[in-house]
Every structure is written in C-alpha cells, then in structure tokens.
Short mmCIF file of C-alpha atoms and ligand atoms in Angstrom, two decimals:
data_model
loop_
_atom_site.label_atom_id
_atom_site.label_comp_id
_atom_site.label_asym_id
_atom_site.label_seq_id
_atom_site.Cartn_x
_atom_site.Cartn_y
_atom_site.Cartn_z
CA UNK A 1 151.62 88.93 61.88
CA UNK A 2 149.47 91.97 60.52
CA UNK A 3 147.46 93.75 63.53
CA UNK A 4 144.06 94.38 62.02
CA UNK A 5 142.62 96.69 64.59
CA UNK A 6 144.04 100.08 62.42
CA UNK A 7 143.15 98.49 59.02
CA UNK A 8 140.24 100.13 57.19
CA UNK A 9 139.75 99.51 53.57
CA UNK A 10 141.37 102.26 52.61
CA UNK A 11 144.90 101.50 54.25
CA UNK A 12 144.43 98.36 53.53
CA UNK A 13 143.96 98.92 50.11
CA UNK A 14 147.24 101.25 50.27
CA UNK A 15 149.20 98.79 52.18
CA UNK A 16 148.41 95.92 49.50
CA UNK A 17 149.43 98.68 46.37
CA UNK A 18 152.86 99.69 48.23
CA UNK A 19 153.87 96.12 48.74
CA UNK A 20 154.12 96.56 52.64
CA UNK A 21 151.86 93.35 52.90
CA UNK A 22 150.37 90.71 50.71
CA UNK A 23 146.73 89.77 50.36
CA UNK A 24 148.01 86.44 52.14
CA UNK A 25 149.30 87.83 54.82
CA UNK A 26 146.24 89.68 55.30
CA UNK A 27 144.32 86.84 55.39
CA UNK A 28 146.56 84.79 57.66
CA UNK A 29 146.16 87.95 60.04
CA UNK A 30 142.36 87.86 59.65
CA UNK A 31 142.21 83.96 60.32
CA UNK A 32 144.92 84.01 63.10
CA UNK A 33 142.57 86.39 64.93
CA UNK A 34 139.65 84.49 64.36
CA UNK A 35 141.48 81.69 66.04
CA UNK A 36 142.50 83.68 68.91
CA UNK A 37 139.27 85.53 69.66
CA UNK A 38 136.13 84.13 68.28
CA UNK A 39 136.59 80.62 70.88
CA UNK A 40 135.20 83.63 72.92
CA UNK A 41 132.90 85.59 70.93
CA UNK A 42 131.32 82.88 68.42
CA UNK A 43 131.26 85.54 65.84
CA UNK A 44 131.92 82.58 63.22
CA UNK A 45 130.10 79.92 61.92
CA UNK A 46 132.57 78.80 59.49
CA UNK A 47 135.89 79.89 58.49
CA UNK A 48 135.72 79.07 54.30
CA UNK A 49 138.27 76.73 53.21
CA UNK A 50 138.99 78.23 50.00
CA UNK A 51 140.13 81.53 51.34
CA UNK A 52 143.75 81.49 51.54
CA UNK A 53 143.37 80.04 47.58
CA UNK A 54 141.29 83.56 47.10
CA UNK A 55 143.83 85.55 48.46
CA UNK A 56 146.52 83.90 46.87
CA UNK A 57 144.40 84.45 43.59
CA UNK A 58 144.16 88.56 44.76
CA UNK A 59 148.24 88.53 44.94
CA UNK A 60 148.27 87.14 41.87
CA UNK A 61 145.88 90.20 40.07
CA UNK A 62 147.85 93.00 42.21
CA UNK A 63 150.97 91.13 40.58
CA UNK A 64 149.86 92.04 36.65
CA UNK A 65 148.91 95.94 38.50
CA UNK A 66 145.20 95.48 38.39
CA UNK A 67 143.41 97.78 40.79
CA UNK A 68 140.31 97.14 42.00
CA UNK A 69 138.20 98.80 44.57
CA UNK A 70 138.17 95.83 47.42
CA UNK A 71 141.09 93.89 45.73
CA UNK A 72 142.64 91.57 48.50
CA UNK A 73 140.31 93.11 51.22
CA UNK A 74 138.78 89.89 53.62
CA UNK A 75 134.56 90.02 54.31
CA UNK A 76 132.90 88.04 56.45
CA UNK A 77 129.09 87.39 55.39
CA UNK A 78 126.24 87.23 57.46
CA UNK A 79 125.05 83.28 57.46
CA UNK A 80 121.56 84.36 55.02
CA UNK A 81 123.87 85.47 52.10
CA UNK A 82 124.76 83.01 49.51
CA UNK A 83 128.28 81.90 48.31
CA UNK A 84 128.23 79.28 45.78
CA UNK A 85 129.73 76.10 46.89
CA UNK A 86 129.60 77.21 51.08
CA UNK A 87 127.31 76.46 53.33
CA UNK A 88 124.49 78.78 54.51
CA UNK A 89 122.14 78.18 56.63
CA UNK A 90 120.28 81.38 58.42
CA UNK A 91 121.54 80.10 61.79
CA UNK A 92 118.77 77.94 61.40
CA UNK A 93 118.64 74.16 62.39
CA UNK A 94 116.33 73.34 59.57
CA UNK A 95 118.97 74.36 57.08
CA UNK A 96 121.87 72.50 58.41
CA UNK A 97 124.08 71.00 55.42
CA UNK A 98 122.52 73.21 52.91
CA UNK A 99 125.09 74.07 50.57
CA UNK A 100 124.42 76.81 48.48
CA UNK A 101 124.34 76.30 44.27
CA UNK A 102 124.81 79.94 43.52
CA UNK A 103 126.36 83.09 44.37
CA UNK A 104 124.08 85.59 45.55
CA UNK A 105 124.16 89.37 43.40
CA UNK A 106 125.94 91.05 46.20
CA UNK A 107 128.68 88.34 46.78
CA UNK A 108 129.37 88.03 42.92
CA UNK A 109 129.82 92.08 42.99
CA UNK A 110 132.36 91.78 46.01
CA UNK A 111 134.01 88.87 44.04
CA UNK A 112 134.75 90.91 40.63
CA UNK A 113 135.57 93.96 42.76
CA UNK A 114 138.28 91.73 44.48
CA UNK A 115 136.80 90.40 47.96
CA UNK A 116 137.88 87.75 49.55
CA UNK A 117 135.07 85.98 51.28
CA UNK A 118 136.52 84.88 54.35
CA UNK A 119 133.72 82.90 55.99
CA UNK A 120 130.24 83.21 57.73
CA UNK A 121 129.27 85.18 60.67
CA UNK A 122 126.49 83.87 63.32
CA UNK A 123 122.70 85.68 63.02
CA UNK A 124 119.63 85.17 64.73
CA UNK A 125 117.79 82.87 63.04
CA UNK A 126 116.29 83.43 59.84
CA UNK A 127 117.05 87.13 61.23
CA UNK A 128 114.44 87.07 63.71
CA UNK A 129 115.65 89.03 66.98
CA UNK A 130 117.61 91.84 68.34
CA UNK A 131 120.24 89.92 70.13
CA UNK A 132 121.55 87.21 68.36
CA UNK A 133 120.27 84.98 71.32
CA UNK A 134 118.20 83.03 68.66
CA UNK A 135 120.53 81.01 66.39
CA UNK A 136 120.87 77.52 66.67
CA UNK A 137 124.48 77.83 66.64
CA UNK A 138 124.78 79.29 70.25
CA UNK A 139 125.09 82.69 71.56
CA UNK A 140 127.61 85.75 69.86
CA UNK A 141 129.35 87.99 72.83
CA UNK A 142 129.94 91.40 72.62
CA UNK A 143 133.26 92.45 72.74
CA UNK A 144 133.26 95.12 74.81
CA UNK A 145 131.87 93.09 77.67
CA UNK A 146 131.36 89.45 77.05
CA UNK A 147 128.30 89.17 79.65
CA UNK A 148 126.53 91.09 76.75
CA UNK A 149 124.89 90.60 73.91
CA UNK A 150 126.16 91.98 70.41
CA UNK A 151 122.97 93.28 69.26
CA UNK A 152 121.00 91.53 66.25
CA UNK A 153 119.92 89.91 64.24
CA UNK A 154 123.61 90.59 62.32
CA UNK A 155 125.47 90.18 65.79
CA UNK A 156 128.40 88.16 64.08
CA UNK A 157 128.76 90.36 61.56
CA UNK A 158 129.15 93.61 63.66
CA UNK A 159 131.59 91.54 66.17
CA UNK A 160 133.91 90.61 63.18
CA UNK A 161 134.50 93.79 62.77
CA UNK A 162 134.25 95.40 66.23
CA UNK A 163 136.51 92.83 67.04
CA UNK A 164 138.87 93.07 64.05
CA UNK A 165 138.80 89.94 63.01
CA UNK A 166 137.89 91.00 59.20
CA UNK A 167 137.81 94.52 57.81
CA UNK A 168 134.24 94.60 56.79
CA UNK A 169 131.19 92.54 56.79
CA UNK A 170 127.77 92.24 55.05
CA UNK A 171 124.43 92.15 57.25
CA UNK A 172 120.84 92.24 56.06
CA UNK A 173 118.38 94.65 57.89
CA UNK A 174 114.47 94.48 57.83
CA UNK A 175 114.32 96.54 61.03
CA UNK A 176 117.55 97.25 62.71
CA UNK A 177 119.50 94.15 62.14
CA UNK A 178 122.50 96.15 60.93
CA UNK A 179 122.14 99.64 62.68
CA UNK A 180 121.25 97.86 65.88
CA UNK A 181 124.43 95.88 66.41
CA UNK A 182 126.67 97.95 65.08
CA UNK A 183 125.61 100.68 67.89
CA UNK A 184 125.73 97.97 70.37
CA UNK A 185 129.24 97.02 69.24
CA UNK A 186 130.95 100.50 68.38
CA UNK A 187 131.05 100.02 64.59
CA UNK A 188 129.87 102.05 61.13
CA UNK A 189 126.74 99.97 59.59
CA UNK A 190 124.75 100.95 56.92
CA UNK A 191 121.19 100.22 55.52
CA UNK A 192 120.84 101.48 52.36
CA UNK A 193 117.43 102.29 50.15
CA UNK A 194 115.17 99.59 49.79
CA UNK A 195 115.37 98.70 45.85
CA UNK A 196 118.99 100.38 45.77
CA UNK A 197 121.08 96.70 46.40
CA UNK A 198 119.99 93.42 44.83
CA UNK A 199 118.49 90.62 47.16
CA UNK A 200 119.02 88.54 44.91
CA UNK A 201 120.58 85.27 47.02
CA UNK A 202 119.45 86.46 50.54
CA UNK A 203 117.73 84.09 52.34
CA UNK A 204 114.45 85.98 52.68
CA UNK A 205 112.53 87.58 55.84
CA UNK A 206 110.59 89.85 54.96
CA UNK A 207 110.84 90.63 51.60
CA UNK A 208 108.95 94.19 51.50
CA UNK A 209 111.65 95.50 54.15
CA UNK A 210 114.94 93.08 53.79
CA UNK A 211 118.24 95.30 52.47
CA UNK A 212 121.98 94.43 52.33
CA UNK A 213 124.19 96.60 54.15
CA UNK A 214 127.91 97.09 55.24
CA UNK A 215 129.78 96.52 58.88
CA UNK A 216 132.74 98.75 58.58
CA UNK A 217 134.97 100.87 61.10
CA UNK A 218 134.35 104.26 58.24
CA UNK A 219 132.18 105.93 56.91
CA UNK A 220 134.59 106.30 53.66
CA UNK A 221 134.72 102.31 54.16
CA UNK A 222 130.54 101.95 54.32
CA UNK A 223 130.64 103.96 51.07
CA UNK A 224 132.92 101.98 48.88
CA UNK A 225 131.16 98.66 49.49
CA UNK A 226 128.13 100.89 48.77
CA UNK A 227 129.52 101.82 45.67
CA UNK A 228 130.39 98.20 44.79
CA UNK A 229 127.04 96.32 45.58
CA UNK A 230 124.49 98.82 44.55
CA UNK A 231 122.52 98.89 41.10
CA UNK A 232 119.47 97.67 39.09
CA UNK A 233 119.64 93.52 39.02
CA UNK A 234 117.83 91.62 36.72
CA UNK A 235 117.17 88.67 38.79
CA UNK A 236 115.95 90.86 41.82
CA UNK A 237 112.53 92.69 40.39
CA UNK A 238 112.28 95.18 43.28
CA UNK A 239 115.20 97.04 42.50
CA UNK A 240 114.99 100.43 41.63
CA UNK A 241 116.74 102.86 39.25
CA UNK A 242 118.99 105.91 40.63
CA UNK A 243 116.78 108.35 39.49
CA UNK A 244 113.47 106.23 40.50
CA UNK A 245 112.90 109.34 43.06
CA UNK A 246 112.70 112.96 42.11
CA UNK A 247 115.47 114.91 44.31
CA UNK A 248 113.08 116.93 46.65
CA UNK A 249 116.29 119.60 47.76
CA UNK A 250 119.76 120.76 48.05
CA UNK A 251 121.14 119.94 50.78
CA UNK A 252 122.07 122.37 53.08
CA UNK A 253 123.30 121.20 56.78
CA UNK A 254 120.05 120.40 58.41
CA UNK A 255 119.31 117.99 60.70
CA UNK A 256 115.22 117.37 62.20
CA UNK A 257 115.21 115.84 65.31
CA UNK A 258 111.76 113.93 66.19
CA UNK A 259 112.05 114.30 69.97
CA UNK A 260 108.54 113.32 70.87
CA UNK A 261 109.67 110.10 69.52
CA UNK A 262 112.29 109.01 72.06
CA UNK A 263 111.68 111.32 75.24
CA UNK A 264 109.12 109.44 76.68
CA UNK A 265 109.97 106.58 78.93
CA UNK A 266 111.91 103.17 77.61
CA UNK A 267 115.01 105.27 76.47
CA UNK A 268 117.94 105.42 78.50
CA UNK A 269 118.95 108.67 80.06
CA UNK A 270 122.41 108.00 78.90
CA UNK A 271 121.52 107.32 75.26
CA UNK A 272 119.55 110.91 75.71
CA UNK A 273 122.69 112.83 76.76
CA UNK A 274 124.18 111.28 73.96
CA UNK A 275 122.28 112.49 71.70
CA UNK A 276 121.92 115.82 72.92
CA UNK A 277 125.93 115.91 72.68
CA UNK A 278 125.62 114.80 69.62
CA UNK A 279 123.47 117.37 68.34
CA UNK A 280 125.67 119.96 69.65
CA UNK A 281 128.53 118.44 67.57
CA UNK A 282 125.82 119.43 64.89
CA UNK A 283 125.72 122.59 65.97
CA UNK A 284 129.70 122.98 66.22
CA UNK A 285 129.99 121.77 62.40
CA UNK A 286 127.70 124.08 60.87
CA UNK A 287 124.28 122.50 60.65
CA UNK A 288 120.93 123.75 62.06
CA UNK A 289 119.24 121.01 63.97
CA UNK A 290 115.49 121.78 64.09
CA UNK A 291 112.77 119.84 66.01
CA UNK A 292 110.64 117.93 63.67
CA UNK A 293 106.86 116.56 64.17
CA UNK A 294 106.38 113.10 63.14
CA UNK A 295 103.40 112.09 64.82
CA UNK A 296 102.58 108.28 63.22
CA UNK A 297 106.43 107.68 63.39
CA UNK A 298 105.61 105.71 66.57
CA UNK A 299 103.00 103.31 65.02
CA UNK A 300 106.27 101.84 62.91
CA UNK A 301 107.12 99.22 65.42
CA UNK A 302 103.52 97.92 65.82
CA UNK A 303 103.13 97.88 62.00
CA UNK A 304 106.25 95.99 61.37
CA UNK A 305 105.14 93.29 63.96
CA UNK A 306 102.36 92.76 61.32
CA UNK A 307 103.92 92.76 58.27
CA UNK A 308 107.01 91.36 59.00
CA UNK A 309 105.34 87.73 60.64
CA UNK A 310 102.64 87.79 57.50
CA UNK A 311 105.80 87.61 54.90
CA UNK A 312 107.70 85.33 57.43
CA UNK A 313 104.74 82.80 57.28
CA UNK A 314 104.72 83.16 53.69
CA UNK A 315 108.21 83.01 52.57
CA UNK A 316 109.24 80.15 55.46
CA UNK A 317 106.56 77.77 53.68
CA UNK A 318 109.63 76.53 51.30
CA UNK A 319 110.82 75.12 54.28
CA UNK A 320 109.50 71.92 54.23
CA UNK A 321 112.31 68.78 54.11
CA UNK A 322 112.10 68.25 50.82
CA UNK A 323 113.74 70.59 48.75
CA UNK A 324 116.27 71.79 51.46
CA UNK A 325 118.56 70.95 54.54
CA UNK A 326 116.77 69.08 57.06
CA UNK A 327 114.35 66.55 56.41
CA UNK A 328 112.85 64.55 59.63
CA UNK A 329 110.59 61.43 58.74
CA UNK A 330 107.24 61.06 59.61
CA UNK A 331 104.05 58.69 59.33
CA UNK A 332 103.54 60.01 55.98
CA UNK A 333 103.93 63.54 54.04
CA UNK A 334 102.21 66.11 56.06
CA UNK A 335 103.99 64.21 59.31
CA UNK A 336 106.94 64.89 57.31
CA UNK A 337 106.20 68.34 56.91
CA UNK A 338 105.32 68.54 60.47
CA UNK A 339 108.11 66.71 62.08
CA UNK A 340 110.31 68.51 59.69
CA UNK A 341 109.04 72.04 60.85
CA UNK A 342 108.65 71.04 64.28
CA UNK A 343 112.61 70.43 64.79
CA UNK A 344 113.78 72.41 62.16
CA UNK A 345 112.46 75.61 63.44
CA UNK A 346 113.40 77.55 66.33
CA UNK A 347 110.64 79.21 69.00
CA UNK A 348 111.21 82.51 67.82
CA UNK A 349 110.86 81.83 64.12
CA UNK A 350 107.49 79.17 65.25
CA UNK A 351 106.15 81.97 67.04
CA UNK A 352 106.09 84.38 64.02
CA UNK A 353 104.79 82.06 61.35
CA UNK A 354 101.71 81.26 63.81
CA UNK A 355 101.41 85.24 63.71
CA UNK A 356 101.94 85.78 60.11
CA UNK A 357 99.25 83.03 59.46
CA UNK A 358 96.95 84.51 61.90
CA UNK A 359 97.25 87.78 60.61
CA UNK A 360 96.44 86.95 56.89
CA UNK A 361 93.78 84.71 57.97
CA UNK A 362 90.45 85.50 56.00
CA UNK A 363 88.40 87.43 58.66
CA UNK A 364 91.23 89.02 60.09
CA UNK A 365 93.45 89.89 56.75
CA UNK A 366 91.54 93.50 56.40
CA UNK A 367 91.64 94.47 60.58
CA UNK A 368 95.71 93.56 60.41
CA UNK A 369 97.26 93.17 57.53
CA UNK A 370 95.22 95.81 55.38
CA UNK A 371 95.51 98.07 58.17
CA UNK A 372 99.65 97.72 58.28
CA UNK A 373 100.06 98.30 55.27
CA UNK A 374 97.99 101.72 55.21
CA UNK A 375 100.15 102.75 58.39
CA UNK A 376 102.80 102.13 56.50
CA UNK A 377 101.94 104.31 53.68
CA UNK A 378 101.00 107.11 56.03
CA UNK A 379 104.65 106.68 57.72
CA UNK A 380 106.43 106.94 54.61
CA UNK A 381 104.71 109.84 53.48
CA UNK A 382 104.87 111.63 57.01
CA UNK A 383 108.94 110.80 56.78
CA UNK A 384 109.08 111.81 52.89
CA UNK A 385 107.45 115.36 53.58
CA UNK A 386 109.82 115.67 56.46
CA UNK A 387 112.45 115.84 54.13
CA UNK A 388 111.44 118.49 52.19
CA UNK A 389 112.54 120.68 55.32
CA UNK A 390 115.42 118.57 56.59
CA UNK A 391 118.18 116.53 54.95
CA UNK A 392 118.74 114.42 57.48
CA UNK A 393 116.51 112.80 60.64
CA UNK A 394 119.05 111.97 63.96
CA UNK A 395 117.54 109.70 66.48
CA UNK A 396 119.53 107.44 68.82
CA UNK A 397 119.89 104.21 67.31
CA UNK A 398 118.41 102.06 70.06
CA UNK A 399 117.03 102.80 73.58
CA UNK A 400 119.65 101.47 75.84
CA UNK A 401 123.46 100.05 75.31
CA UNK A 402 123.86 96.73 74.65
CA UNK A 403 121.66 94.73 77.51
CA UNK A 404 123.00 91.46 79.16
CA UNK A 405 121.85 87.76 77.99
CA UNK A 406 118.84 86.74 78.48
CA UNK A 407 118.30 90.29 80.05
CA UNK A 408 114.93 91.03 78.09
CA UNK A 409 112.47 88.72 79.45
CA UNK A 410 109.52 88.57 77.32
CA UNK A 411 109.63 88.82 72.94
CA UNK A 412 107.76 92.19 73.42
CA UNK A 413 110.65 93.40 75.22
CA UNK A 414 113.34 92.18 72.59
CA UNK A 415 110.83 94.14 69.91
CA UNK A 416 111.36 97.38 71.63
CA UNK A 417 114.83 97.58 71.10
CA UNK A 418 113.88 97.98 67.58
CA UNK A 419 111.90 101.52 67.75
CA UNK A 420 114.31 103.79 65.93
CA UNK A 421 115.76 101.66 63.04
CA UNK A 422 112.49 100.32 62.89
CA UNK A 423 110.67 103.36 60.82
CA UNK A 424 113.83 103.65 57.71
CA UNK A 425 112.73 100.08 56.73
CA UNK A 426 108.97 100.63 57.08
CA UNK A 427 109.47 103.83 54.55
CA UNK A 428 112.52 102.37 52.54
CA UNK A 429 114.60 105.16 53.63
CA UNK A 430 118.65 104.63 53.67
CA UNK A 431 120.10 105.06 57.35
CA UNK A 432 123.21 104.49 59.11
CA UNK A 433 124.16 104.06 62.53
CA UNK A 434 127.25 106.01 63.56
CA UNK A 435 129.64 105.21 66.55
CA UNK A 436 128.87 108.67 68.93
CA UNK A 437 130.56 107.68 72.04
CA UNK A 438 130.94 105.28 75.06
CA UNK A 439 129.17 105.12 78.22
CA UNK A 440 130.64 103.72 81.90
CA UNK A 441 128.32 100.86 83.26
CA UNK A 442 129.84 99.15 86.18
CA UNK A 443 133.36 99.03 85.10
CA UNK A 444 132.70 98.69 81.55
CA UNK A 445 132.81 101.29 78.51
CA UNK A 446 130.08 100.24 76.37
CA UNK A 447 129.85 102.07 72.82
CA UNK A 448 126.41 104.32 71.97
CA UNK A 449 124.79 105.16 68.37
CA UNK A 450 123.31 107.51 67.09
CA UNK A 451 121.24 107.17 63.50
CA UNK A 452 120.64 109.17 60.60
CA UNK A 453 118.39 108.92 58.14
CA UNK A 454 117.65 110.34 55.06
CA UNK A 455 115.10 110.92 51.97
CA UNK A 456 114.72 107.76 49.05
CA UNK A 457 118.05 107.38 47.29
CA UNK A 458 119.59 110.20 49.52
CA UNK A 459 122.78 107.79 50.46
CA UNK A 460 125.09 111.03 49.18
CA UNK A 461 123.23 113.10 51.85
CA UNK A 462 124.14 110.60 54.79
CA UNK A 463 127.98 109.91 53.53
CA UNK A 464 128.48 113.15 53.79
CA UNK A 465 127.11 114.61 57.09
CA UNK A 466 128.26 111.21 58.81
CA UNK A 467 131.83 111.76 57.65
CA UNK A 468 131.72 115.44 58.63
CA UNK A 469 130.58 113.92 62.48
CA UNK A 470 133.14 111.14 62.27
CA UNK A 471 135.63 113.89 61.50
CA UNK A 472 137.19 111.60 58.31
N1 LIG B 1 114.84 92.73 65.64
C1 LIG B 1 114.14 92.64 64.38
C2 LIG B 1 113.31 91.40 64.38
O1 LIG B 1 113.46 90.60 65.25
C3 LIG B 1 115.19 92.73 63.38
C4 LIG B 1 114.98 92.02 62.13
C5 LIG B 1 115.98 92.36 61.11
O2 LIG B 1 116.29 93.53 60.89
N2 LIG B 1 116.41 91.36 60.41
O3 LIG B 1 112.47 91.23 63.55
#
C-alpha cells in the first residue's frame, strides 16, 4: 500500500507520469487510511462511492499520455462545496439528505484538471465557529493530540491532510476558517482574494467575506490548485478580473509587522517567540521586516461579528423545509417553518440569525450595520496604504495553539481566536497561513502559524516569500 505522508502534488503527480503507481492505487492508499485513522479523528463525513470509478477513469487519461495539472491527485471537500450527485449538507442537521443537483465552479475546475473527489470532510456548521465543535456530525480531533480540537470552521479539511489521509483539500474562509486550522494542525492553507475564485456552489455564510481556499502540505502545492480554481465566472457576479487592482509596487523583500496588534494580552507567549523567530528567519533570507501602524486593524473582529450574523440571517432564510433537506411538520405553515428551523438549526447558527436580524432591524440598521460597514472601509483602506510600503503583513495566525474541547467557555471566547485572519477577509486581501514550528505542551508537540498577507490580487507576492520561508 502507498504511504501518503511524503506525497505532495508534485510527487504525486511524478509518481503517476513514471508509472511507479496508478491513480488506483493512490486512491486505495487514500481510502485505506481513511479507514484506519479517521474512526479516530472524524475528519470524514462521507467517503464518495464513485471514487475508485474516478480514479480508474484518471488511469485511463494518463494511459492515452494526457497531462493534466491534478490528474489522478485525491481531494477531499469541505461539506459546504457542491458535487453533483453527493450529498452536502454544511454539517448541518437541517440539510440532512440533501443531495446536491450541480457541481459547484470550483469542483467542475478540479474535475477537468483531473481531481478525484474523494469524499467530504466535517465543518462547523454552516461554517460558524473556530473549532469544529459545532457540526451536527460530532466532534473532528486534532491529530497531533486527540484531546484537541482541529481548529475551524474547515477542521476536517485541515485533518485530511495533516493526517494524510488525502493530498489536498478545499475549505471556505469568511474569517479564518482555513488559516485557522491549518495553523492548529501543522498544514499550508490558503485564502485567496475575495472576487479571485468563483463561489459559485458554496453553501453561503457570509457572502461579502466567503472565499475558497486550499489545505495542502506546500506552498508549490497551495499554488497549483490556485492556479486551477481561480478566474472570472459567469454564474458568480462578484468575481473580479486579474487586473481589477492597479499594482501599487515591486516587490522587494519587505515584510510590516503590526505589533501593537498582537502584544497586548490574549496572545500566547509561545505564539510571540514564534513569531519573533520567525521574523528573524526574515531577516536571515534577505527581507527587511519593518514595524507597521495599523491602528483600526483591531476593530476587524468586532465588525465582522456584525456583518457576518446580518448576511447569516439573510442568506439562512432559504432554509425553511420546503425547498431543502429537512422538513419537520407543524400545525400549519409558519409552524412548519418554525418546527423546521427549530430542529434543523444548531445553537450556534440560532444564535447568529437572532443577531443578524437584530442588527438590520429598522432603528438599529444605521448604529450597527451602517456603522460595520464604514469600519470596514476604513480597515481596508488602512491595510491597502500599508502596502504601498510593505509587500507583505506577518502576524501569528491565531493567539494560542490549538486549545482542548470544550476549552473556550463562552462564544465570545471562541470569536477571539479569530483576531488575525479575521482583518484579510474584512479587506478582501489574499493570506496564507504557513506551518512555522512546534511548541511542547505537556508531552505534546503541537504545530504554530504564522500568516501573511498581502495587497488585492497580490497571491504572486505571498507564493513567493512563503516558499522562500518554507525553504521549497
Ligand atoms: N470562526 C469564524 C466564525 O465562527 C470563522 C468563520 C469562517 O471563516 N467560516 O464565524
């Protein structure tokens, strides 16, 4: 059997061209370790049933010499991203037995480039947490100590690949959900530029903010699904051309590092140290790391927990038994609706539609929602002048390691983990989390992150000083 754990896309690809293994076997390897590990983890919500027939339709195209740029390589999808004819259901109770009629944009681009879409990875539901603690489906373990969570909302996704059960995975981030986890679980993941990947097919969260991203173990890896699911879509209206924003510099091997934003209390003194040796790996490669000011940086978390419930509220509404999943009789129609919503729904995701109502309630629309969505101009604009200094922002990913179950006791808690990933959705920026170390707690080594962001449609700027770090 095929060991997994040195595979990246790029040796896989290799191994598949020089015959040393078929996309079968690959497969077989990938589902054999699901078998073996996930009765522990819970990474998976479904193993698809079609995906030996995929890979056996992969050995057939390498057969007639076609090469394609994920040909024969096994995904596992986060459970809000739709595959025609599989289930999906957002980890969500109300969506049980919902079988998908179409293929989302970024699936159909991993199909023609060769994919195999090996099955569906647990989330928090609708992508509503930092821990995957919140899916109806039960609770995903990290892998590097199973009293721990994974991170979240994409905790399946980053543990099929920390755990090398697939090669690479697709997550969807409107705040952390793929940065987050994949610090938590010692993996690549990356959010690219709002506008620069179709959602087109993702179960939506918050539409203003939601992006597709990558789980991979490279950088290199991170950039070729990049390559492959990026572009203009015509059935996804917010996406954005590659030359949508004017190129504001060169780059030239400088990093700004915000540190009024994490030295206060909350962050770890470990995940400090870490990113102080980090920034002296900077240093060692060649780039100048300067501090930068970003003073309304910090007012990203508070006006994400605005806008994110108002468009939760909003989109959630088509949840309502009759035109998907669940349906739960009542008296009469609104009991329906009621009954439906009352069972279907989870606290997390209850609690954040009674915000998001609340919030664009007439009377209070102008004091909240108007006034998150001017901080979240003035963000953007304080991040986009940044970059006319600095190619590149570094912050840690998240304030602490990965934190036991049911560790954070209140939601406000849980929301803090989401600081620093928090402010590249809020301004649309791309930014990656990078695997920068390990740390001993108790007898345990649990993985750090560190992040980078960069400028609008910078993605080239972040491939290449992350691969420079990674040393690939
Ligand atoms: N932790 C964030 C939340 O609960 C993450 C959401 C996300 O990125 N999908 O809203």
């Amino acid at each position: 059997m095929i060991d997994l754990s040195p595979l990246t896309i790029q040796s896989a690809r290799e191994g598949l061209k020089n015959k040393k293994f078929t996309a079968r076997e690959l497969i077989e390897a990938s589902i054999e370790a699901i078998k073996n590990r996930d009765k522990e983890l819970n990474a998976f919500l479904e193993i698809f049933d079609d995906a030996l027939a995929q890979a056996d339709e992969a050995d057939k195209k390498i057969k007639e010499g076609l090469d394609l740029p994920l040909l024969g390589i096994p995904f596992a999808i986060k459970d809000n991203i739709l595959f025609e004819g599989h289930k999906a259901t957002a980890s969500s109770k109300i969506l049980e037995g919902f079988i998908s009629p179409t293929n989302s944009t970024v699936i159909q681009k991993l199909l023609d480039a060769g994919a195999i879409i090996l099955g569906r990875t647990n989330c928090d539901e609708f992508a509503m947490g930092s821990s995957t603690e919140t899916s109806a489906y039960g609770i995903t373990k990290n892998p590097h100590d199973v009293s721990r969570v994974p991170g979240g909302s994409s905790g399946g996704s980053a543990v099929a690949v920390a755990a090398h059960m697939t090669i690479a995975s697709l997550g969807s981030d409107t705040a952390g959900s793929i940065r987050q986890p994949a610090a938590f679980c010692g993996v690549v993941g990356f959010k690219p530029t709002y506008g620069r990947v179709s959602r087109s097919g993702l179960i939506a969260m918050t539409s203003s903010l939601d992006q597709i991203g990558p789980f991979t173990k490279t950088v290199a890896d991170a950039e070729i699904i990049y390559e492959v699911i990026r572009g203009m879509d015509k059935m996804d209206s917010t996406t954005t051309a590659e030359n949508t924003y004017p190129k504001q510099k060169e780059f030239n091997k400088t990093i700004g590092v915000p540190r009024a934003f994490f030295e206060g209390e909350g962050v770890s003194e470990v995940v400090k140290k870490n990113l102080e040796e980090s920034i002296e790996k900077f240093k060692s490669l060649g780039y100048k790391v300067v501090d930068v000011d970003l003073p309304n940086i910090s007012y990203s978390l508070a006006a994400y927990y605005i806008l994110m419930p108002a468009e939760v509220s909003s989109n959630l509404a088509r949840f309502d038994g009759v035109k998907y999943g669940l349906f739960v009789g009542g008296e009469n129609g609104i009991d329906d609706y009621f009954k439906t919503r009352g069972m279907g729904f989870g606290r997390e995701v209850r609690r954040r539609i009674i915000l998001g109502t609340y919030v664009l309630s007439s009377g209070y629309y102008d004091a909240y929602y108007g006034s998150a969505l001017k901080a979240k101009q003035i963000i953007t604009n304080e991040l986009r002048n940044a970059f006319n200094e600095v190619d590149l922002i570094l912050t840690p990913t998240a304030p602490t390691p990965a934190f036991k179950f049911g560790e954070k006791a209140t939601p406000l808690d849980m929301y803090l983990a989401d600081i620093f990933t928090v402010p590249a959705n809020i301004s649309g920026c791309p930014s990656i989390s990078l695997p920068s170390g390990f740390v001993k707690v108790g007898d345990v080594d649990l993985p750090l992150g560190i992040e980078l962001t960069a400028d609008l449609n910078r993605e080239d700027n972040i491939f290449r000083a992350s691969k420079e770090f990674l040393g690939e």
